[in-house]
Short mmCIF file of C-alpha atoms and ligand atoms in Angstrom, two decimals:
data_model
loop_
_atom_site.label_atom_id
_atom_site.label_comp_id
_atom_site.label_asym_id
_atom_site.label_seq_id
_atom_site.Cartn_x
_atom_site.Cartn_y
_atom_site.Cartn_z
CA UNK A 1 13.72 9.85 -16.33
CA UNK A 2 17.23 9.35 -16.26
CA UNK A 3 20.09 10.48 -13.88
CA UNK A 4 21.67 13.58 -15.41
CA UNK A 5 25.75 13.48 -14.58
CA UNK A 6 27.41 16.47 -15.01
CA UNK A 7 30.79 15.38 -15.08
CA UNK A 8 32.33 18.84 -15.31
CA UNK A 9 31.33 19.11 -11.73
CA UNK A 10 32.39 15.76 -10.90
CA UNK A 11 28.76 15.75 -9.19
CA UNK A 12 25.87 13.64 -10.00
CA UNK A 13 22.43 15.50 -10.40
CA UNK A 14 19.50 12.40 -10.05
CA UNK A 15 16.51 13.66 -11.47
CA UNK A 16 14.47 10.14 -10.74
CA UNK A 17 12.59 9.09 -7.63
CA UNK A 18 13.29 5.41 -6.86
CA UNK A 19 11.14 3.55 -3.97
CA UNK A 20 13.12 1.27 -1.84
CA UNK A 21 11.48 -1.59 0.32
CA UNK A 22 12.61 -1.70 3.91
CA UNK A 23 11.36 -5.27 5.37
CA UNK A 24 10.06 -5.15 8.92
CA UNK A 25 8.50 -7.21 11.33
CA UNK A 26 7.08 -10.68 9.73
CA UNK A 27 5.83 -9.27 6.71
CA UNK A 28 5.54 -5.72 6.74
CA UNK A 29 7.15 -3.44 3.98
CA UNK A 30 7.90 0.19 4.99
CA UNK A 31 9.01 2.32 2.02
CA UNK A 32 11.96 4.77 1.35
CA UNK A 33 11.08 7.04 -1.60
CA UNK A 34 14.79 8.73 -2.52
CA UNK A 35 16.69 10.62 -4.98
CA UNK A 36 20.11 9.28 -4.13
CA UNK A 37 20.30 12.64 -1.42
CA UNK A 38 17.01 12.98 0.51
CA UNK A 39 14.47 10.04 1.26
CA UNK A 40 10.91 10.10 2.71
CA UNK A 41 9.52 7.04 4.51
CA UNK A 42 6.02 5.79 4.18
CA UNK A 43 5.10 3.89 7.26
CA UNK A 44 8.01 3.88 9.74
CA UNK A 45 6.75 1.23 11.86
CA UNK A 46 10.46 0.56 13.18
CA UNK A 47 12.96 2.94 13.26
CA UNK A 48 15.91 0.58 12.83
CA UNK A 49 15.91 -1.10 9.76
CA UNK A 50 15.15 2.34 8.39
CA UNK A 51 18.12 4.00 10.27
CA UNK A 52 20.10 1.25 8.79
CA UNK A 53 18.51 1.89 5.08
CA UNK A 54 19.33 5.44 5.31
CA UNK A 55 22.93 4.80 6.54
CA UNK A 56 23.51 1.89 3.80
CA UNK A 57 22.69 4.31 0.88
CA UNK A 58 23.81 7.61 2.93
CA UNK A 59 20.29 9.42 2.62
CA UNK A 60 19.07 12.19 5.02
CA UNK A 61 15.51 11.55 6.05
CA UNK A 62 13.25 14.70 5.20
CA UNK A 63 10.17 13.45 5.79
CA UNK A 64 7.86 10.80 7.19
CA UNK A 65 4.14 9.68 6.30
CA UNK A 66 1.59 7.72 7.76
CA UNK A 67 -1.72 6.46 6.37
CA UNK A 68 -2.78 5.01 9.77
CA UNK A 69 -2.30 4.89 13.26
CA UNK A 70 -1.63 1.09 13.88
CA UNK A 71 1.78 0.70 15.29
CA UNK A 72 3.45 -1.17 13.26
CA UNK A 73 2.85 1.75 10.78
CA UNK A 74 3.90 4.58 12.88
CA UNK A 75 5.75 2.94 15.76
CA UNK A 76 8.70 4.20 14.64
CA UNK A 77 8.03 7.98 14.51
CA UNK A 78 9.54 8.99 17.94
CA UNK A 79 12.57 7.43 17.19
CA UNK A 80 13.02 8.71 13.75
CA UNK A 81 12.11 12.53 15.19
CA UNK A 82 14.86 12.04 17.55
CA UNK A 83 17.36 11.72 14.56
CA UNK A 84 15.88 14.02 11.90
CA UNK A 85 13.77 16.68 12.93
CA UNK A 86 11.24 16.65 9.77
CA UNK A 87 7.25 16.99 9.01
CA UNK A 88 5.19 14.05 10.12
CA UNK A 89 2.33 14.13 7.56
CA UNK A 90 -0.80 11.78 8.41
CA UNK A 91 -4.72 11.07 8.75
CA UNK A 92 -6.21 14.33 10.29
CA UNK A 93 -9.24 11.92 11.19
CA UNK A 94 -6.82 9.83 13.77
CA UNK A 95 -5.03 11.02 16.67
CA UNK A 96 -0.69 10.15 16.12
CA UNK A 97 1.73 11.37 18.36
CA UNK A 98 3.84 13.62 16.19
CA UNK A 99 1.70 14.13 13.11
CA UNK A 100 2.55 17.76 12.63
CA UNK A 101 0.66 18.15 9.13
CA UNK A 102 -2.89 16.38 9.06
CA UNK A 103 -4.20 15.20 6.07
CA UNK A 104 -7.47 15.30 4.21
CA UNK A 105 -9.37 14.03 1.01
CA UNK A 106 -7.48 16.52 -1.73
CA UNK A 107 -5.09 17.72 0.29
CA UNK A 108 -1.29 17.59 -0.68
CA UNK A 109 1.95 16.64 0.81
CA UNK A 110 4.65 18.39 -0.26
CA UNK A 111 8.56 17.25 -0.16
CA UNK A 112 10.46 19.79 -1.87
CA UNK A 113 14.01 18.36 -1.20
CA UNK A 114 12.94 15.69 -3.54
CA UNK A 115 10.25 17.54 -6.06
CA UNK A 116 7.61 15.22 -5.05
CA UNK A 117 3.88 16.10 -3.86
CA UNK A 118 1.79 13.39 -3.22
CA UNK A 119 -2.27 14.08 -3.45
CA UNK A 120 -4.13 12.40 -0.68
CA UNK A 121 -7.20 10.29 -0.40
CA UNK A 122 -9.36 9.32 2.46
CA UNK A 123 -9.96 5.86 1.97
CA UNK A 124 -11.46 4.27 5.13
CA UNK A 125 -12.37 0.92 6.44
CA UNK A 126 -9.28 -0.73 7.86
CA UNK A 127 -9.41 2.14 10.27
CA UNK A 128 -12.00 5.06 10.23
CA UNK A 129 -9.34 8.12 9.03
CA UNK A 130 -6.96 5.65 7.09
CA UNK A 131 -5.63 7.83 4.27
CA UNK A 132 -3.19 6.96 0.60
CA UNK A 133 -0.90 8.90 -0.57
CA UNK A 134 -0.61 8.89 -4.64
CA UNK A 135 2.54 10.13 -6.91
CA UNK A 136 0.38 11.72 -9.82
CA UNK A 137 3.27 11.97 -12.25
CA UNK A 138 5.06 8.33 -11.06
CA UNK A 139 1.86 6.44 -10.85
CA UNK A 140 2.86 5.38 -7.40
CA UNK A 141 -0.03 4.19 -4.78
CA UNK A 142 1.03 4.06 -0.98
CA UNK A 143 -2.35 2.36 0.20
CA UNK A 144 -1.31 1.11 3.81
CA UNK A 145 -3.41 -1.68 4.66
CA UNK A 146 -6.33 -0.70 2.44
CA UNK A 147 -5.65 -2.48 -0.58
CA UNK A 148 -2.96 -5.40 -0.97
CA UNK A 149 -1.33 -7.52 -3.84
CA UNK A 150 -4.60 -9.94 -4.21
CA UNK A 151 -6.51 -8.49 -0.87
CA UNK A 152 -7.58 -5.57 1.02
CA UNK A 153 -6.93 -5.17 4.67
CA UNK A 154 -9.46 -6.39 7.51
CA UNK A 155 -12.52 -3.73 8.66
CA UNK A 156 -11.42 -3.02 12.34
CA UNK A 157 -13.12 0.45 12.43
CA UNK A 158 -14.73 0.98 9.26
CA UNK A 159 -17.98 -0.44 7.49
CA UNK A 160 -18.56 -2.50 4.55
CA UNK A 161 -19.58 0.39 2.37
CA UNK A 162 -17.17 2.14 3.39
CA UNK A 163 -14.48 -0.25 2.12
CA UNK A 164 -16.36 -0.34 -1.54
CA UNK A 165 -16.22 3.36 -1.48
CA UNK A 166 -12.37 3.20 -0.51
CA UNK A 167 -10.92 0.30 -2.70
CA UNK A 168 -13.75 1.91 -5.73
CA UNK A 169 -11.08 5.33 -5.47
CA UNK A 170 -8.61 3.03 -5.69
CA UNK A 171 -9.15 0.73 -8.45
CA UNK A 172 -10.51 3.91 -11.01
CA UNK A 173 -6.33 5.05 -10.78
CA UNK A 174 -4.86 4.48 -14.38
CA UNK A 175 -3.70 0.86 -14.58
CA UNK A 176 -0.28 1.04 -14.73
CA UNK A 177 -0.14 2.72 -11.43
CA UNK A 178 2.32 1.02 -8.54
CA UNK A 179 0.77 0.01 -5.27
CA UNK A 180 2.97 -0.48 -2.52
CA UNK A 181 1.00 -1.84 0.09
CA UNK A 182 2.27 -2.36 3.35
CA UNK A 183 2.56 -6.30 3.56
CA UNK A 184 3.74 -9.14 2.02
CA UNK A 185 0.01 -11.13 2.30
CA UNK A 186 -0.20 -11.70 -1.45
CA UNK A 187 0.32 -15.82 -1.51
CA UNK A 188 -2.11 -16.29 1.15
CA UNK A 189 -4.38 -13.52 -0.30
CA UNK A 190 -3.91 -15.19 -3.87
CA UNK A 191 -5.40 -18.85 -2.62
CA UNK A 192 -8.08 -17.32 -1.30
CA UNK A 193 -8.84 -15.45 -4.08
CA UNK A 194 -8.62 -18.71 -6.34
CA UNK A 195 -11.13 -20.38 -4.41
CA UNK A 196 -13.57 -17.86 -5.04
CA UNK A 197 -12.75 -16.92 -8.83
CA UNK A 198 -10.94 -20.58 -10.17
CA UNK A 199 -11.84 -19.76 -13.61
CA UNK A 200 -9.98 -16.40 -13.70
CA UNK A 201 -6.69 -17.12 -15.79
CA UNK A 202 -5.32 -13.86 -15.43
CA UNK A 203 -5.14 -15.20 -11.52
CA UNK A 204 -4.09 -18.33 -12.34
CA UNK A 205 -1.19 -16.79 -14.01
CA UNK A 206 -0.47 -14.24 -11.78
CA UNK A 207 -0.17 -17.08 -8.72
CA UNK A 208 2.47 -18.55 -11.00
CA UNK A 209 4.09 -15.35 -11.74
CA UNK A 210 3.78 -14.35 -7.93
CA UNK A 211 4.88 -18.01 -6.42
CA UNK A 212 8.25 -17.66 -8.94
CA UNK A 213 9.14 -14.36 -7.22
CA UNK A 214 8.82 -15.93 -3.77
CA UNK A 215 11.02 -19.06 -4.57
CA UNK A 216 13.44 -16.43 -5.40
CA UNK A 217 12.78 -14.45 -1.76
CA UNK A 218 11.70 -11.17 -3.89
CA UNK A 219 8.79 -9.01 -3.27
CA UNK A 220 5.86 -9.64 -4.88
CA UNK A 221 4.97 -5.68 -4.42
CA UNK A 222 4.30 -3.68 -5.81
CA UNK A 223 1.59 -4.68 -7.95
CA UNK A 224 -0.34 -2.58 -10.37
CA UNK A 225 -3.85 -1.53 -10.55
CA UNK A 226 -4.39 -3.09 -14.22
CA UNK A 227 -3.39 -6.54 -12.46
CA UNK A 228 -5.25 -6.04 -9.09
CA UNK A 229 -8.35 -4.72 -10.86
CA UNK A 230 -7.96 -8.01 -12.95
CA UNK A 231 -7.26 -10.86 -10.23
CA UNK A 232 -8.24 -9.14 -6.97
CA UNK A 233 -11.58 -10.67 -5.81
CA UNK A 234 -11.83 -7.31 -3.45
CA UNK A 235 -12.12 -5.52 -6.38
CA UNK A 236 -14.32 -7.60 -8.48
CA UNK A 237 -17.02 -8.79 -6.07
CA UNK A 238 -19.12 -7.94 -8.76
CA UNK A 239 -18.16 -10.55 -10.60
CA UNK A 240 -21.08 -13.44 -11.60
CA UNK A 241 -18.26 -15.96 -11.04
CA UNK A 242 -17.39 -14.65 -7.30
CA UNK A 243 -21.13 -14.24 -6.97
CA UNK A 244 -21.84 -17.56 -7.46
CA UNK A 245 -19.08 -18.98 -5.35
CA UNK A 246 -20.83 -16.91 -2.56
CA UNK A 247 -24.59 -18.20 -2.97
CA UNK A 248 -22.15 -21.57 -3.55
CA UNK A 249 -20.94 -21.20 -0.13
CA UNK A 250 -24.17 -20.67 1.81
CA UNK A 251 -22.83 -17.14 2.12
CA UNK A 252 -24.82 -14.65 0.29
CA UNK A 253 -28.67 -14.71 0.25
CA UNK A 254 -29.21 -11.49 -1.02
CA UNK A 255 -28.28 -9.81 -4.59
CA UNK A 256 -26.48 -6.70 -2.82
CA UNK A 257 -22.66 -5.49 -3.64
CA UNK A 258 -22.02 -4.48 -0.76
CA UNK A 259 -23.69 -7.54 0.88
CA UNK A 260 -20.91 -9.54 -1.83
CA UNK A 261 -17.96 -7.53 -0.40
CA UNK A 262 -18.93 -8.11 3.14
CA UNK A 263 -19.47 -11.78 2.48
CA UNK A 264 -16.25 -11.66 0.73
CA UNK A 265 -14.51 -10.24 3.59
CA UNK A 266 -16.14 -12.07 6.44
CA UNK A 267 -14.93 -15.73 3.96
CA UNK A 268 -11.26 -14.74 4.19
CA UNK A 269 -11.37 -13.89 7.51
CA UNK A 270 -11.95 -17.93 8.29
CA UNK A 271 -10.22 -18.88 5.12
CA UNK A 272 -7.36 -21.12 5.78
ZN1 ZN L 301 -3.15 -1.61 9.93
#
């Protein structure tokens, strides 16, 4: 939708929601959803460079929200609090320091300074109460470290079938949905995922596509559901071609999904 300017008032009424990355760390992304007044941040795990964002666009911070309790999610919290004194949504299944409004499967998030309410899903396996956050009218994802561009995150607390179950809620979101995850792995993620699916030309082009925008230092996120559902081997461990490359491998004896996805997982954890 487009900004409405009233230029009676001189003022400038912006109807849209735009997300902002915030870089961080190596390769983290932490995300500023704003309306040109008011901004929410996804993932604070630094306060700076998000003080810094807010100042540089001259947005008041009404709201933070976590999906998970590593720290360089939430690390940034305390800070932020000390600043703006604002609702900390986040997992009600992990313990944060300053989560004031847990959240559970269905529940909803509400930021009425920008007309936004997010509907939340519990979708564990990188840690055991990791939730997303999803923008039902935008067709924005906020997945944390649950799904990336061309991966999913590592199982520190959370099972095999429980990751299936997670990334399956995922992946059934209407394709043209947005996912901001949380890092910048999708190069790395993306040779991995030709090694195990190297007759997938949707993935061949999207490694083009993808290497281009890193030449040019841009973001390869967010992605889209359509495209991860097409080239993510995460999602598609189904597939007879990935499948294959497993019993290939020596590293799948039995004819199990969730056996594929764990073998899957366990391969990029020693990919190099
Ligand atoms: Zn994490």
């Amino acid at each position: 939708m487009p900004a409405l300017i009233d230029k009676s008032l001189g003022q400038s009424f912006n109807t849209s929601l735009n997300v902002l990355a915030v870089p961080a760390f190596n390769d983290n992304y932490l995300w500023l959803i704003h309306d040109g007044v008011h901004a929410a941040v996804v993932d604070p795990g630094d306060a700076q460079p998000i003080l810094a964002a807010l100042d540089a666009h001259g947005l008041i911070l009404v709201a933070i929200l976590l999906t998970h309790h590593h720290a360089d999610h939430a690390g940034g919290v305390q800070t932020l609090l000390q600043h703006f004194k604002v609702p900390v949504f986040g997992p009600a299944g992990e313990a944060i320091a300053g989560v004031d409004r847990p959240l559970r499967e269905g529940d909803r998030a509400s930021i009425p300074q920008l007309g936004l309410t997010l509907s939340v899903l519990e979708v564990p396996g990188h840690t055991s109460g990791h939730i997303a956050y999803v923008a039902p009218e935008q067709h924005w994802l906020f997945c944390g470290d649950t799904l990336f561009a061309g991966g999913c995150g590592r199982l520190f607390e959370g099972t095999p079938q429980q990751m299936v179950n997670s990334l399956a809620k995922l992946s059934q979101l209407p394709d043209d949905t947005l996912v901001y995850c949380a890092h910048e792995y999708t190069m790395s993620n993306l040779r991995f995922a030709l090694a195990v699916e190297p007759g997938n030309p949707a993935l061949v082009e999207r490694i083009a596509t993808e290497q281009a925008k890193r030449d040019r230092q841009q973001p390869t996120v967010p992605s889209t559901i359509g495209l991860e559902n097409a080239t993510n081997p995460f999602l598609r461990y189904r597939e007879p071609a990935i499948v294959a490359s497993l019993h290939a491998a020596g590293r799948l004896q039995q004819a199990d999904p969730v056996a594929a996805f764990a073998a899957l997982r366990e391969w990029k954890n020693n990919f190099k």
